[in-house]
mmCIF file of C-alpha atoms and ligand atoms in Angstrom:
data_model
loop_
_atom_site.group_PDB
_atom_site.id
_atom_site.type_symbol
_atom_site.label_atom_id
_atom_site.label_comp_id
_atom_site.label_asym_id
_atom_site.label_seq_id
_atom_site.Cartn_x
_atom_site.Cartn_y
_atom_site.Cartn_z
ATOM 1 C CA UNK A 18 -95.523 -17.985 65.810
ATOM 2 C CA UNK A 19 -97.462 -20.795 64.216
ATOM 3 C CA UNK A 20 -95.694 -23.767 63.592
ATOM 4 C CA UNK A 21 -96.309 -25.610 60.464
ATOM 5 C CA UNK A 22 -95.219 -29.195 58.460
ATOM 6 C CA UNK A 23 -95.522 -29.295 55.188
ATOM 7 C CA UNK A 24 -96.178 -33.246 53.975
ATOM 8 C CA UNK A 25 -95.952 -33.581 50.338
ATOM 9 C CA UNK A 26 -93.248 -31.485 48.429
ATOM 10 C CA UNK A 27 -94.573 -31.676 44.938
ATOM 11 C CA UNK A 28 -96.732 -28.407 42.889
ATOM 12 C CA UNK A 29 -98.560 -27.182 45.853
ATOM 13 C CA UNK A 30 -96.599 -28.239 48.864
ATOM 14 C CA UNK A 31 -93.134 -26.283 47.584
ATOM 15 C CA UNK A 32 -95.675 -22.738 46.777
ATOM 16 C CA UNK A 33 -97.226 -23.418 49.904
ATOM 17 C CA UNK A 34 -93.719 -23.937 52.126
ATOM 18 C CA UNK A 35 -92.442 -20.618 50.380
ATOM 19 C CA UNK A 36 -95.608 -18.463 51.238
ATOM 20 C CA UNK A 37 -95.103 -19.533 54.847
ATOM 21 C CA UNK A 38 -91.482 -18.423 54.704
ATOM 22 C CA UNK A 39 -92.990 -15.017 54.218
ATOM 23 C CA UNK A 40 -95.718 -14.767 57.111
ATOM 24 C CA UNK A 41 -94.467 -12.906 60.201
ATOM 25 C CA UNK A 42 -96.579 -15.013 62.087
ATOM 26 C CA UNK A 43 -95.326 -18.536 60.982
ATOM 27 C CA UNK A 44 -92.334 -20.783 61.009
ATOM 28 C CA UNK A 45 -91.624 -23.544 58.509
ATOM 29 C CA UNK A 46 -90.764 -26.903 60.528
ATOM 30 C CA UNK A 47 -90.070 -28.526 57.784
ATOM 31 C CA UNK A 48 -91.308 -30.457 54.625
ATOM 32 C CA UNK A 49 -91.164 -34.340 53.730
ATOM 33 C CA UNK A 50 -90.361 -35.892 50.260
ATOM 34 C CA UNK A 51 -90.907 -39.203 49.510
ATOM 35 C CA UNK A 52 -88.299 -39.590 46.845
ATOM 36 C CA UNK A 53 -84.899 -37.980 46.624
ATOM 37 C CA UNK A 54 -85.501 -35.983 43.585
ATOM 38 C CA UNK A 55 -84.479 -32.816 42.095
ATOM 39 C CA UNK A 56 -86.779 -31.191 44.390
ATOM 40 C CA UNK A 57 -85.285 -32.702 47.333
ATOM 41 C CA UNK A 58 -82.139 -31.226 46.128
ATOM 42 C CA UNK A 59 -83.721 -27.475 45.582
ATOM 43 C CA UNK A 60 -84.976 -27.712 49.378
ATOM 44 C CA UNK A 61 -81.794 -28.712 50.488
ATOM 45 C CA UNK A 62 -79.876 -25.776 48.780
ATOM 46 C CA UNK A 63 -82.807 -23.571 50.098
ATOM 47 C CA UNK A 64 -81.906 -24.506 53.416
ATOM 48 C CA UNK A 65 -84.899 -26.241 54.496
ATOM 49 C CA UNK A 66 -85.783 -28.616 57.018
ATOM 50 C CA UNK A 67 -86.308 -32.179 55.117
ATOM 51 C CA UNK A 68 -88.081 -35.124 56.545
ATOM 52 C CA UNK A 69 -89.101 -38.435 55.051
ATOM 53 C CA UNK A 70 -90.748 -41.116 55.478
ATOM 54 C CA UNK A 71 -89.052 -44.259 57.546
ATOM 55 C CA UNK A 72 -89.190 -47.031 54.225
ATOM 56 C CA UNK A 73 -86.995 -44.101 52.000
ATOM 57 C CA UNK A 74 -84.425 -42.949 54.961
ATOM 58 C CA UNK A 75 -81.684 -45.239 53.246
ATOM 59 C CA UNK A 76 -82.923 -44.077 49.755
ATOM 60 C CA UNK A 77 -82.030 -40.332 50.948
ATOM 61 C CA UNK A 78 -78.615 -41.477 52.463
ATOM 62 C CA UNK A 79 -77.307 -42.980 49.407
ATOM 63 C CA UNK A 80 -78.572 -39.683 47.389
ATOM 64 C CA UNK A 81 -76.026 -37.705 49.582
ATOM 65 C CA UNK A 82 -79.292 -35.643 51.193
ATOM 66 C CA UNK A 83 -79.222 -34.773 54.455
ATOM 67 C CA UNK A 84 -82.485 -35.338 56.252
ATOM 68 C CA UNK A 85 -83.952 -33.609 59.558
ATOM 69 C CA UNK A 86 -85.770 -37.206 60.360
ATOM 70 C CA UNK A 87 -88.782 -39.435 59.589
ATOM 71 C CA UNK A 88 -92.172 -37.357 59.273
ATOM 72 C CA UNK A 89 -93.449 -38.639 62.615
ATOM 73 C CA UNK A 90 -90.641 -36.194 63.983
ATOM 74 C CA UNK A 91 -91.573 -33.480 61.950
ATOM 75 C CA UNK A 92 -95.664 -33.911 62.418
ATOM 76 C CA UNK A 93 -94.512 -33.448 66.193
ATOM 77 C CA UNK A 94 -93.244 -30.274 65.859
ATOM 78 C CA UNK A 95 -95.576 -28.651 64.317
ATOM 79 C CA UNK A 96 -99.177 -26.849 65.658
ATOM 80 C CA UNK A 97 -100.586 -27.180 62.014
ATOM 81 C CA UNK A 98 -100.058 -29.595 59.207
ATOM 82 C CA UNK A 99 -100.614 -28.661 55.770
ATOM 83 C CA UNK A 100 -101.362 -32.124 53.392
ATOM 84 C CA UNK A 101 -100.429 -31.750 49.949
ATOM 85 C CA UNK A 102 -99.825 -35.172 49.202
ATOM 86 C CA UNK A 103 -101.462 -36.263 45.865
ATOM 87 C CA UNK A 104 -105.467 -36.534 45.806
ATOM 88 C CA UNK A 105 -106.511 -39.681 48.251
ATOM 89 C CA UNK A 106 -103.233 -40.174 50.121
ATOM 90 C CA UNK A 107 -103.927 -37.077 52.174
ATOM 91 C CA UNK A 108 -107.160 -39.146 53.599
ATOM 92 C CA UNK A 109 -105.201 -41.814 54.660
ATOM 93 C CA UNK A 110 -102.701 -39.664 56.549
ATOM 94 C CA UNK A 111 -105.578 -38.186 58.698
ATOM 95 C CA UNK A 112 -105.172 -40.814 61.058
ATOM 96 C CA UNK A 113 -102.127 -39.793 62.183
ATOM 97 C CA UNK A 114 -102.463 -36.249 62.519
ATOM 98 C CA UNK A 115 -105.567 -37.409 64.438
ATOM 99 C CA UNK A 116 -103.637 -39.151 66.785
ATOM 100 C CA UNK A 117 -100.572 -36.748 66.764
ATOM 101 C CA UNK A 118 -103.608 -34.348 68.129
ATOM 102 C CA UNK A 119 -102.414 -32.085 65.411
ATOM 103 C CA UNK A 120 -104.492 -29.708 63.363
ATOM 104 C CA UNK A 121 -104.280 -30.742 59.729
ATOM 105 C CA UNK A 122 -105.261 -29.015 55.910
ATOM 106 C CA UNK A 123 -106.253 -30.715 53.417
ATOM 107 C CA UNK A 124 -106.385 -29.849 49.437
ATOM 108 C CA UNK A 125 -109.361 -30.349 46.911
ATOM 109 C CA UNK A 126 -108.069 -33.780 45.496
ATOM 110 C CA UNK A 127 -109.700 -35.170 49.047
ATOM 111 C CA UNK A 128 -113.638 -35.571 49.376
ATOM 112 C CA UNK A 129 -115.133 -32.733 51.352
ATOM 113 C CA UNK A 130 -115.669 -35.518 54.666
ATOM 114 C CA UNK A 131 -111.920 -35.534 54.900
ATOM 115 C CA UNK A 132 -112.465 -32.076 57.014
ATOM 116 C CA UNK A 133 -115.071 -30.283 58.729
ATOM 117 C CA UNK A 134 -115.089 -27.605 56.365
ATOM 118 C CA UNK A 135 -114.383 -26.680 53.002
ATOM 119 C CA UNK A 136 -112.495 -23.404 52.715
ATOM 120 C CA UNK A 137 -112.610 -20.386 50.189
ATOM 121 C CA UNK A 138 -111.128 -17.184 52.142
ATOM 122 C CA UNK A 139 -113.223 -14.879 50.859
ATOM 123 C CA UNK A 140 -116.556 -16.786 51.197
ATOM 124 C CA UNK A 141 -116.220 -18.715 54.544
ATOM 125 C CA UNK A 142 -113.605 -17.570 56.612
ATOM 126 C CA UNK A 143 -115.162 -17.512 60.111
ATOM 127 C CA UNK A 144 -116.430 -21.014 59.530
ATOM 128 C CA UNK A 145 -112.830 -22.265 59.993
ATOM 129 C CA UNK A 146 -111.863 -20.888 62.406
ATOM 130 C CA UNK A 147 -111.032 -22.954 65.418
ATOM 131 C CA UNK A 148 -111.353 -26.226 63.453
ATOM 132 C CA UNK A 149 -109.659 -28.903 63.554
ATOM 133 C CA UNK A 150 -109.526 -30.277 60.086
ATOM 134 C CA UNK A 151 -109.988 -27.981 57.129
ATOM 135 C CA UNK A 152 -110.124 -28.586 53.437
ATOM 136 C CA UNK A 153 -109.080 -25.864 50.655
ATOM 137 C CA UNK A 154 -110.905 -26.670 47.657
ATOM 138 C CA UNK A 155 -109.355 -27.599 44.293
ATOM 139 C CA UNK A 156 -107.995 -24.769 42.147
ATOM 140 C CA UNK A 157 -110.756 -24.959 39.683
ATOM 141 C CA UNK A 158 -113.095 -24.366 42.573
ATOM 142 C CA UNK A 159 -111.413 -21.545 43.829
ATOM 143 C CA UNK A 160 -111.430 -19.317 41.312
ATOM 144 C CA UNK A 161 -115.370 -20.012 41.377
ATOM 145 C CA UNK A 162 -115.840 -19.413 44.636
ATOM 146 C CA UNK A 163 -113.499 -16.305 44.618
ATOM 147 C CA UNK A 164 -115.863 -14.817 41.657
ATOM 148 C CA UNK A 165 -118.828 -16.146 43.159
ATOM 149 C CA UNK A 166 -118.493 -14.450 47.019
ATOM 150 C CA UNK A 167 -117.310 -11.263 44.906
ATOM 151 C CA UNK A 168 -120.589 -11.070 42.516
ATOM 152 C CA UNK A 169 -122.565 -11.769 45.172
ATOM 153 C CA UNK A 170 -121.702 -8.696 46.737
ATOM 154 C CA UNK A 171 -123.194 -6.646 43.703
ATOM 155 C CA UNK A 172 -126.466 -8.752 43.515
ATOM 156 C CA UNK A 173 -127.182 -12.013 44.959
ATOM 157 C CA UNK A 174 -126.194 -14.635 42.893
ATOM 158 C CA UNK A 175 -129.544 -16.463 41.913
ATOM 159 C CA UNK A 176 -128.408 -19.379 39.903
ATOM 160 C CA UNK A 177 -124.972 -20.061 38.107
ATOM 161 C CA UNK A 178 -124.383 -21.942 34.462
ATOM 162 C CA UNK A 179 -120.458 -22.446 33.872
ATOM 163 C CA UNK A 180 -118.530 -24.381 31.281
ATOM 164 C CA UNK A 181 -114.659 -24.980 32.982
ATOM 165 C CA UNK A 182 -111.961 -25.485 30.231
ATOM 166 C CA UNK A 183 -109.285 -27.507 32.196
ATOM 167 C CA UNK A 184 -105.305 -27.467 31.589
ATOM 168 C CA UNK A 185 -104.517 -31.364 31.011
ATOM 169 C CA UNK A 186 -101.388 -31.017 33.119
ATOM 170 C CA UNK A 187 -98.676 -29.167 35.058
ATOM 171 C CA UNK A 188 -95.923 -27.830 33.175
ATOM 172 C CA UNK A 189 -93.691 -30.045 35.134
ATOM 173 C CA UNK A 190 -95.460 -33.413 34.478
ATOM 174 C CA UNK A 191 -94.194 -34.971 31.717
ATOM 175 C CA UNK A 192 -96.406 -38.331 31.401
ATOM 176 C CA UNK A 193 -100.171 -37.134 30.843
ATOM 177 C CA UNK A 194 -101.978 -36.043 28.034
ATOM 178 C CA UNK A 195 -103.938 -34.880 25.885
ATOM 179 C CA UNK A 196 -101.440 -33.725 23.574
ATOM 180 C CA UNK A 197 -104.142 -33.325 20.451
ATOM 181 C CA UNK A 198 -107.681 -33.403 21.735
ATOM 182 C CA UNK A 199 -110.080 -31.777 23.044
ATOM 183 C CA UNK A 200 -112.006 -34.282 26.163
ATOM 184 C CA UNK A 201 -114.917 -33.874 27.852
ATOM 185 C CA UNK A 202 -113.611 -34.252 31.492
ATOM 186 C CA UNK A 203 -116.395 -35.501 32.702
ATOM 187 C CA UNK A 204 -118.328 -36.053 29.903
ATOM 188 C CA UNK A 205 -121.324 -36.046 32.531
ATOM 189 C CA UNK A 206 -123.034 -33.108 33.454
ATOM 190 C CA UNK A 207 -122.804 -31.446 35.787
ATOM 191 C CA UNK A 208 -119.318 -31.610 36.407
ATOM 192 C CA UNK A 209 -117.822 -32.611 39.833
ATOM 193 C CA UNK A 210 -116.916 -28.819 40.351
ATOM 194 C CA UNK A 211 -120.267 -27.917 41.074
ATOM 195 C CA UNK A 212 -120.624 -29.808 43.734
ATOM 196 C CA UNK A 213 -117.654 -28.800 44.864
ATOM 197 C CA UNK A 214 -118.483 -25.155 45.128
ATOM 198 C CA UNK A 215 -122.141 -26.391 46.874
ATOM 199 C CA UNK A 216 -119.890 -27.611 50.053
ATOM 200 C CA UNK A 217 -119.196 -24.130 50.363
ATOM 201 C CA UNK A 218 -122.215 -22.395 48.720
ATOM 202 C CA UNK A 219 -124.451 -25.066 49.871
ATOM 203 C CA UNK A 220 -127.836 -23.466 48.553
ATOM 204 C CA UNK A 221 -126.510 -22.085 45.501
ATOM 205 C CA UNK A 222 -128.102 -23.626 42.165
ATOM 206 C CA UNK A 223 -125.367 -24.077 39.973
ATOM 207 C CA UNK A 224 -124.367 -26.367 37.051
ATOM 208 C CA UNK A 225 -121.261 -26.656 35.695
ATOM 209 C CA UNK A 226 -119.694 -28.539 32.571
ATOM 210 C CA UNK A 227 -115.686 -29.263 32.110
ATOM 211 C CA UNK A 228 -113.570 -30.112 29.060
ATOM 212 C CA UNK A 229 -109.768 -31.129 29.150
ATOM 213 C CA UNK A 230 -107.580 -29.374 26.994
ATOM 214 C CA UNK A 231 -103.772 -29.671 25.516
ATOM 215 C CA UNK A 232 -102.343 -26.759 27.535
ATOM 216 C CA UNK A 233 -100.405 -26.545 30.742
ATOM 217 C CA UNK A 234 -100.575 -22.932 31.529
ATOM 218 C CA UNK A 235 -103.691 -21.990 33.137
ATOM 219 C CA UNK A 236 -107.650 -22.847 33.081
ATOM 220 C CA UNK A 237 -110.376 -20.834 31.760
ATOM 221 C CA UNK A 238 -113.824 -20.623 32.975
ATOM 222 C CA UNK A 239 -117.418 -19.146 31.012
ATOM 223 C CA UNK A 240 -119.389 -17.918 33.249
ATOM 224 C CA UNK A 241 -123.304 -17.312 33.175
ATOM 225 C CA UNK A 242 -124.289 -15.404 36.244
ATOM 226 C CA UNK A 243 -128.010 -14.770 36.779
ATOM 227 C CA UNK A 244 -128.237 -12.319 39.699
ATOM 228 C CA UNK A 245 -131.409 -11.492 41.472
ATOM 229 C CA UNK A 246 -132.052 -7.669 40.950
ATOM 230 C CA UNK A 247 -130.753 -5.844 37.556
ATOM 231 C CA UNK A 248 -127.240 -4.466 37.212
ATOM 232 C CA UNK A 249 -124.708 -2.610 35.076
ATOM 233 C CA UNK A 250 -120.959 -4.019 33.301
ATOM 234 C CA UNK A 251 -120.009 -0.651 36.085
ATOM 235 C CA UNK A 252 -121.223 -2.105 38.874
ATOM 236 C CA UNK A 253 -119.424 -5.192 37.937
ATOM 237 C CA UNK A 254 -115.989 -4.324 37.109
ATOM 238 C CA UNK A 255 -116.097 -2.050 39.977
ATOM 239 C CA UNK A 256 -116.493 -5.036 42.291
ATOM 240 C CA UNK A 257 -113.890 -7.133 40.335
ATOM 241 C CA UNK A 258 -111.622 -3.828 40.039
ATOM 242 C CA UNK A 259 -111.622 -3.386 43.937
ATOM 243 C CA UNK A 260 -110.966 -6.982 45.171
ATOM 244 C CA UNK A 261 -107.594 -8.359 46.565
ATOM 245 C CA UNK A 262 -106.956 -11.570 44.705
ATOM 246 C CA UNK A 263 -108.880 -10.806 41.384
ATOM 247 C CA UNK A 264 -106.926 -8.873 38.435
ATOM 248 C CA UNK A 265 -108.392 -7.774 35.139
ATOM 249 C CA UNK A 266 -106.661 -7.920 31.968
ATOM 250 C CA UNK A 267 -107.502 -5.380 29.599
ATOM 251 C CA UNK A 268 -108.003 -5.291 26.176
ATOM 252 C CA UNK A 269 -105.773 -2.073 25.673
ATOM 253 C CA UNK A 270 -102.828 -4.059 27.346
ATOM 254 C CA UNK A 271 -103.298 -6.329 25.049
ATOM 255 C CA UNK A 272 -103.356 -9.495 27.124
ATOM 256 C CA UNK A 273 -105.426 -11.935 25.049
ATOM 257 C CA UNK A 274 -104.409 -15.509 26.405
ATOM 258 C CA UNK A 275 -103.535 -17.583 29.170
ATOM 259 C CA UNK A 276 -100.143 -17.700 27.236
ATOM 260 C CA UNK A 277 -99.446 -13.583 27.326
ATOM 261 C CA UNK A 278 -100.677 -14.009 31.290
ATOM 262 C CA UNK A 279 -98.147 -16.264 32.161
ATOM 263 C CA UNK A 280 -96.099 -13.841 30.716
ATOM 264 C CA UNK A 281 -96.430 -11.256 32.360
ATOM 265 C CA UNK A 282 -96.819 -13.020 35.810
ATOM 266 C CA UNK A 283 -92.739 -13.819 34.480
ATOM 267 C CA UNK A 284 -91.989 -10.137 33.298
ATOM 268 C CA UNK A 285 -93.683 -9.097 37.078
ATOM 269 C CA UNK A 286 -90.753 -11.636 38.612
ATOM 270 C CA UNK A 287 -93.425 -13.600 40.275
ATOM 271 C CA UNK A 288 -91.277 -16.456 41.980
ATOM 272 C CA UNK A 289 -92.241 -19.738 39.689
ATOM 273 C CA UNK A 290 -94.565 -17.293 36.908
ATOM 274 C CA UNK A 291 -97.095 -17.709 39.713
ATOM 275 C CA UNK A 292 -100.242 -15.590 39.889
ATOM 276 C CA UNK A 293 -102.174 -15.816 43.131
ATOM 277 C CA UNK A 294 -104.882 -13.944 41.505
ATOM 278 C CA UNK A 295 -107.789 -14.501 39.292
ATOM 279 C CA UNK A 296 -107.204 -13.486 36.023
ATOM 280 C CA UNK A 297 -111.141 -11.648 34.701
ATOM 281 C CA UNK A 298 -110.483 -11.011 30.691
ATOM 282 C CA UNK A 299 -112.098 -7.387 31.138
ATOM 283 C CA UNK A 300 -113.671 -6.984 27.358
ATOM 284 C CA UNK A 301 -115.436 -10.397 28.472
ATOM 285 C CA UNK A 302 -117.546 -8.940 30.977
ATOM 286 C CA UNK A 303 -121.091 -8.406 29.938
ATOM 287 C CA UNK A 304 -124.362 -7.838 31.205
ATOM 288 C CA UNK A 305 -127.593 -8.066 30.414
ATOM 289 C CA UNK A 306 -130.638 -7.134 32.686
ATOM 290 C CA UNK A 307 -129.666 -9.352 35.741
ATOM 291 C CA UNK A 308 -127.499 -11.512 33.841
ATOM 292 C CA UNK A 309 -123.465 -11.080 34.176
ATOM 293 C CA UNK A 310 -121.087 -13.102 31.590
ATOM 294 C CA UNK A 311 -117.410 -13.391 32.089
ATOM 295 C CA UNK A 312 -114.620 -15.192 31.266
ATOM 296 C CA UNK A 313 -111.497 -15.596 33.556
ATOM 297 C CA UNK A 314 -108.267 -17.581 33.977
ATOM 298 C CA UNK A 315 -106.996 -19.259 37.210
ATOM 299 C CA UNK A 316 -103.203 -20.961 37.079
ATOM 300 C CA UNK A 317 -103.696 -23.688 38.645
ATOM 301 C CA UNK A 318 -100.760 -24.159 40.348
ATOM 302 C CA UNK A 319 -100.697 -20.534 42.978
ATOM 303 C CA UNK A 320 -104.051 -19.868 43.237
ATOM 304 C CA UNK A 321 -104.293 -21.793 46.210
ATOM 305 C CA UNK A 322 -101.671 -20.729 47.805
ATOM 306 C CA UNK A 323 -102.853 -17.811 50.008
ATOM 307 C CA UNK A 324 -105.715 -19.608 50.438
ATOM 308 C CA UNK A 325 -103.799 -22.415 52.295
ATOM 309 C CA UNK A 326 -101.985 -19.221 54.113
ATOM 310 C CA UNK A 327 -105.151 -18.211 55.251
ATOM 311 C CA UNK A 328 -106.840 -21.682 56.589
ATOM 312 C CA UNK A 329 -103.582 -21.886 58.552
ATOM 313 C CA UNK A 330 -104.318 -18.935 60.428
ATOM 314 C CA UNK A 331 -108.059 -19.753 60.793
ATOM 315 C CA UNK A 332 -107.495 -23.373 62.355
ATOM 316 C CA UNK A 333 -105.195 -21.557 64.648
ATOM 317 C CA UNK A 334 -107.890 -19.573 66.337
ATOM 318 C CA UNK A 335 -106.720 -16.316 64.184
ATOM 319 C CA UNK A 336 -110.654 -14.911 64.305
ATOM 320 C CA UNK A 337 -110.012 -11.637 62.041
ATOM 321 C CA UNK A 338 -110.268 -13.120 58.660
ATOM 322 C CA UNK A 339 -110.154 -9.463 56.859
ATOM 323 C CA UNK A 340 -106.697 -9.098 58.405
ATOM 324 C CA UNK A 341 -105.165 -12.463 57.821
ATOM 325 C CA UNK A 342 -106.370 -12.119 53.955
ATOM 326 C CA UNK A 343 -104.551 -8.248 54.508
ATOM 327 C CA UNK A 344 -101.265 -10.247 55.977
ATOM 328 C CA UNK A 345 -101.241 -12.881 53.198
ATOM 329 C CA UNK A 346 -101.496 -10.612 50.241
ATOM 330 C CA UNK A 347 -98.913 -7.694 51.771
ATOM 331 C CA UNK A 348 -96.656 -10.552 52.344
ATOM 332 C CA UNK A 349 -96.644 -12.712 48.894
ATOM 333 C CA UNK A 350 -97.188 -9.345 47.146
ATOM 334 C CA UNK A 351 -100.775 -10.083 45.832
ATOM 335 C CA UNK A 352 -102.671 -7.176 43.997
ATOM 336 C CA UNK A 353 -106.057 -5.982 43.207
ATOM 337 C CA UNK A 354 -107.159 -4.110 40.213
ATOM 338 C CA UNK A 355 -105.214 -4.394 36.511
ATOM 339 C CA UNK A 356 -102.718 -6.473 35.799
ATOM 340 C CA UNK A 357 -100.581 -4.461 34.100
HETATM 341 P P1 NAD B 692 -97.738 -33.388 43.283
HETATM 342 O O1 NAD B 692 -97.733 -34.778 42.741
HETATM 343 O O2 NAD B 692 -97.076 -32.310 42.523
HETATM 344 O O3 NAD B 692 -97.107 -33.404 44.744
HETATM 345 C C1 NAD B 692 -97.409 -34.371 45.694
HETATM 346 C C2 NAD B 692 -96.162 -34.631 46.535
HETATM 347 O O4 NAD B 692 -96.478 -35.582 47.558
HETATM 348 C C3 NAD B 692 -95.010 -35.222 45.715
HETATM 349 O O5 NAD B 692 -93.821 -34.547 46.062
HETATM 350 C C4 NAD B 692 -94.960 -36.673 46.171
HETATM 351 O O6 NAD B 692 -93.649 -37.200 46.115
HETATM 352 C C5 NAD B 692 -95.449 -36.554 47.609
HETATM 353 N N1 NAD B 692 -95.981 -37.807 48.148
HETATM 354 C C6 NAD B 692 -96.545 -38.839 47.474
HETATM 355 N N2 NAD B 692 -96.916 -39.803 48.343
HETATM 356 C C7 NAD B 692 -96.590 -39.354 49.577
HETATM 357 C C8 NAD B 692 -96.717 -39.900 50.876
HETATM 358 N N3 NAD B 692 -97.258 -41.104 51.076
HETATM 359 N N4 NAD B 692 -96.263 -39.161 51.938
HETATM 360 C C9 NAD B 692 -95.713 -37.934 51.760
HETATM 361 N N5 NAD B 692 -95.556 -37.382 50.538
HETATM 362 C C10 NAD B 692 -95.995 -38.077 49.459
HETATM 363 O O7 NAD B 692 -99.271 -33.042 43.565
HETATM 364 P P2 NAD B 692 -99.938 -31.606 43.647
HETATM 365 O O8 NAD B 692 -100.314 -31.181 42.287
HETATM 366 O O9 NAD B 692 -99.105 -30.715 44.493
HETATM 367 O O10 NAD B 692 -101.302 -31.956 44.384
HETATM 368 C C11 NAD B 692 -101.392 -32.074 45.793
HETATM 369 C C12 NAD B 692 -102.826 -31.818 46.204
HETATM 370 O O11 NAD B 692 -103.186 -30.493 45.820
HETATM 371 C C13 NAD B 692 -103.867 -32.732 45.546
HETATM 372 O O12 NAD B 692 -104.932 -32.929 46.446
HETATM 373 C C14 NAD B 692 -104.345 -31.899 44.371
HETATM 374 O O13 NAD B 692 -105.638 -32.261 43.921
HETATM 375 C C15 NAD B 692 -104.339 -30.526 44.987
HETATM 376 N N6 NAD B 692 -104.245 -29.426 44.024
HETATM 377 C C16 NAD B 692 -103.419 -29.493 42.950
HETATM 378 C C17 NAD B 692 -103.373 -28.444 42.052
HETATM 379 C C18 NAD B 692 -102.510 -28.482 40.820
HETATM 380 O O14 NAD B 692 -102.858 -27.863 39.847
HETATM 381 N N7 NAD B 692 -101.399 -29.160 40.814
HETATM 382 C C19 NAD B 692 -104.145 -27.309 42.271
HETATM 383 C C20 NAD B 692 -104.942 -27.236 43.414
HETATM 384 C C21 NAD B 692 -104.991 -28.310 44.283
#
């Protein structure tokens, strides 16, 4: 069994301590908070192991929540530590998993030099494995990457134009905005997501362009694919069809909208309406020659969940990656082909 911390208990921490609850091959040690909040409460009640750090021990006692012990303890437990602290403080915890000698994730809200690798299951697998420090890329970046390593498979992807239409929050955060706009986020081009997928990708010519809007549900991403040999809409949705971790929503199901998604990820009884899989809108998908257009949604707050799953078992010295991405998806219940 593979022991792992989880450090940081906010979006991606609490999804990421869950899908561990469900590997065969992992225990939870334990996660920290570092303020006795409502979800310091919910982890309680779920029974799991809570650690914080030294400077809010008292802060915890007076809140009536029983805590496990500082993080230091829990960090020491554990074989593998997954960082989901928000973006930059997971850089400056390196240091101590470095000198804990403990194997440490980190999420896309670090720069790429925080780890040896950047991670996207189904592009770069074997590169983890064995690795000390690994990085899973930002949400946004993994549902690129997840299309991406899938297209390629039909042609090879010869250059890649995408415009990334960003939720401005999570449902749960209550202090950012826009509430009536529409920003360009950056308004420089290309956006920082490209070079985000070329840590990955690293030869791939690809330009991408990103603008912030008033929704909390899910992004959406346009896509302009040009592949190198000529291809058919078949040959495409037969790819997209057939691959764990991508759904298509059709137009006869009449699933229209990040909004109707999230529904049905709720109707489905997907534990926090979260949908581990790409979303491709199917009527979107359109070819011409060697060029492939889509448009597809990714909720930001799941989708890089497995992946996290997945880099766990990698640093470990787990050297099937096929099989772990098998285990993940039979375990958190992740499908392939339509969404409803
Ligand atoms: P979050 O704010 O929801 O959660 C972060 C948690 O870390 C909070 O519980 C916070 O209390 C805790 N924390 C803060 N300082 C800490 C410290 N010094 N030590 C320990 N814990 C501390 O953030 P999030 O959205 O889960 O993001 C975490 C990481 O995941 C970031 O790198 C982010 O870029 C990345 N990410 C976020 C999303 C998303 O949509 N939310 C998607 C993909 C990747």
């Amino acid at each position: 069994m593979i022991k792992v911390a989880v450090n940081g208990y906010g979006t991606i921490g609490k999804r990421v301590a869950s899908a561990i609850l469900a590997q065969p091959d992992m225990t939870l040690v334990g996660v920290s908070k570092t303020s006795p909040n409502y979800e310091a409460y919910q982890a309680q009640k779920m029974g799991i192991n809570l650690y914080v750090t030294k400077e809010s021990l008292k802060e915890f006692e007076e809140a009536g929540i029983k805590v496990k012990g500082v993080l230091e303890d829990m960090i020491k437990e554990a074989d593998v530590v997954v960082d989901a602290t928000p973006n930059g403080v997971g850089a400056q915890y390196k240091q101590v998993y470095s000198s804990m000698g403990k194997r440490a994730l980190f999420q896309g809200g670090e720069k790429a030099n925080v780890a040896d690798v950047s991670f996207s299951a189904l592009c770069n697998y074997d590169e983890a494995v064995d690795k000390r420090y690994v990085r899973v890329v930002s949400c946004n970046t993994t549902g690129l990457l997840r299309t991406l390593c899938t297209l390629n498979r039909v042609s090879k992807i010869a250059k890649v134009r995408g415009t990334i239409v960003r939720r401005a929050a999570d449902p749960k955060e209550v202090k950012k905005g826009p509430i009536n706009s529409l920003v360009p986020d950056p308004a420089s081009i290309p956006s920082h997501h490209a070079k985000d997928v070329n840590t990955v990708l690293k030869d791939l010519d690809i330009v991408t362009m990103a603008v912030v809007a008033p929704t909390t549900l899910m992004h959406v991403h346009l896509l302009d694919v040009t592949v190198s040999s000529p291809v058919t809409k078949e040959d495409v949705l037969s790819v997209l069809s057939s691959t764990p971790r991508i759904l298509l929503a059709s137009g006869k199901s009449k699933v229209s909208s990040t909004a109707e998604i999230v529904e049905v990820a709720r109707d489905m009884g997907r534990p926090r309406n979260d949908l581990y899989e790409l979303v491709v809108f199917e009527d979107s998908v359109s070819v011409r020659v060697n060029e492939v257009f889509l448009m597809y949604a990714v909720h930001q707050e799941s989708i890089v969940v497995p992946e996290n799953v997945d880099a766990i078992r990698a640093v470990s010295g787990f050297a099937d990656g096929r099989k772990s991405i098998e285990m993940t998806n039979a375990s958190m219940g992740i499908g392939k082909g339509y969404l409803v």
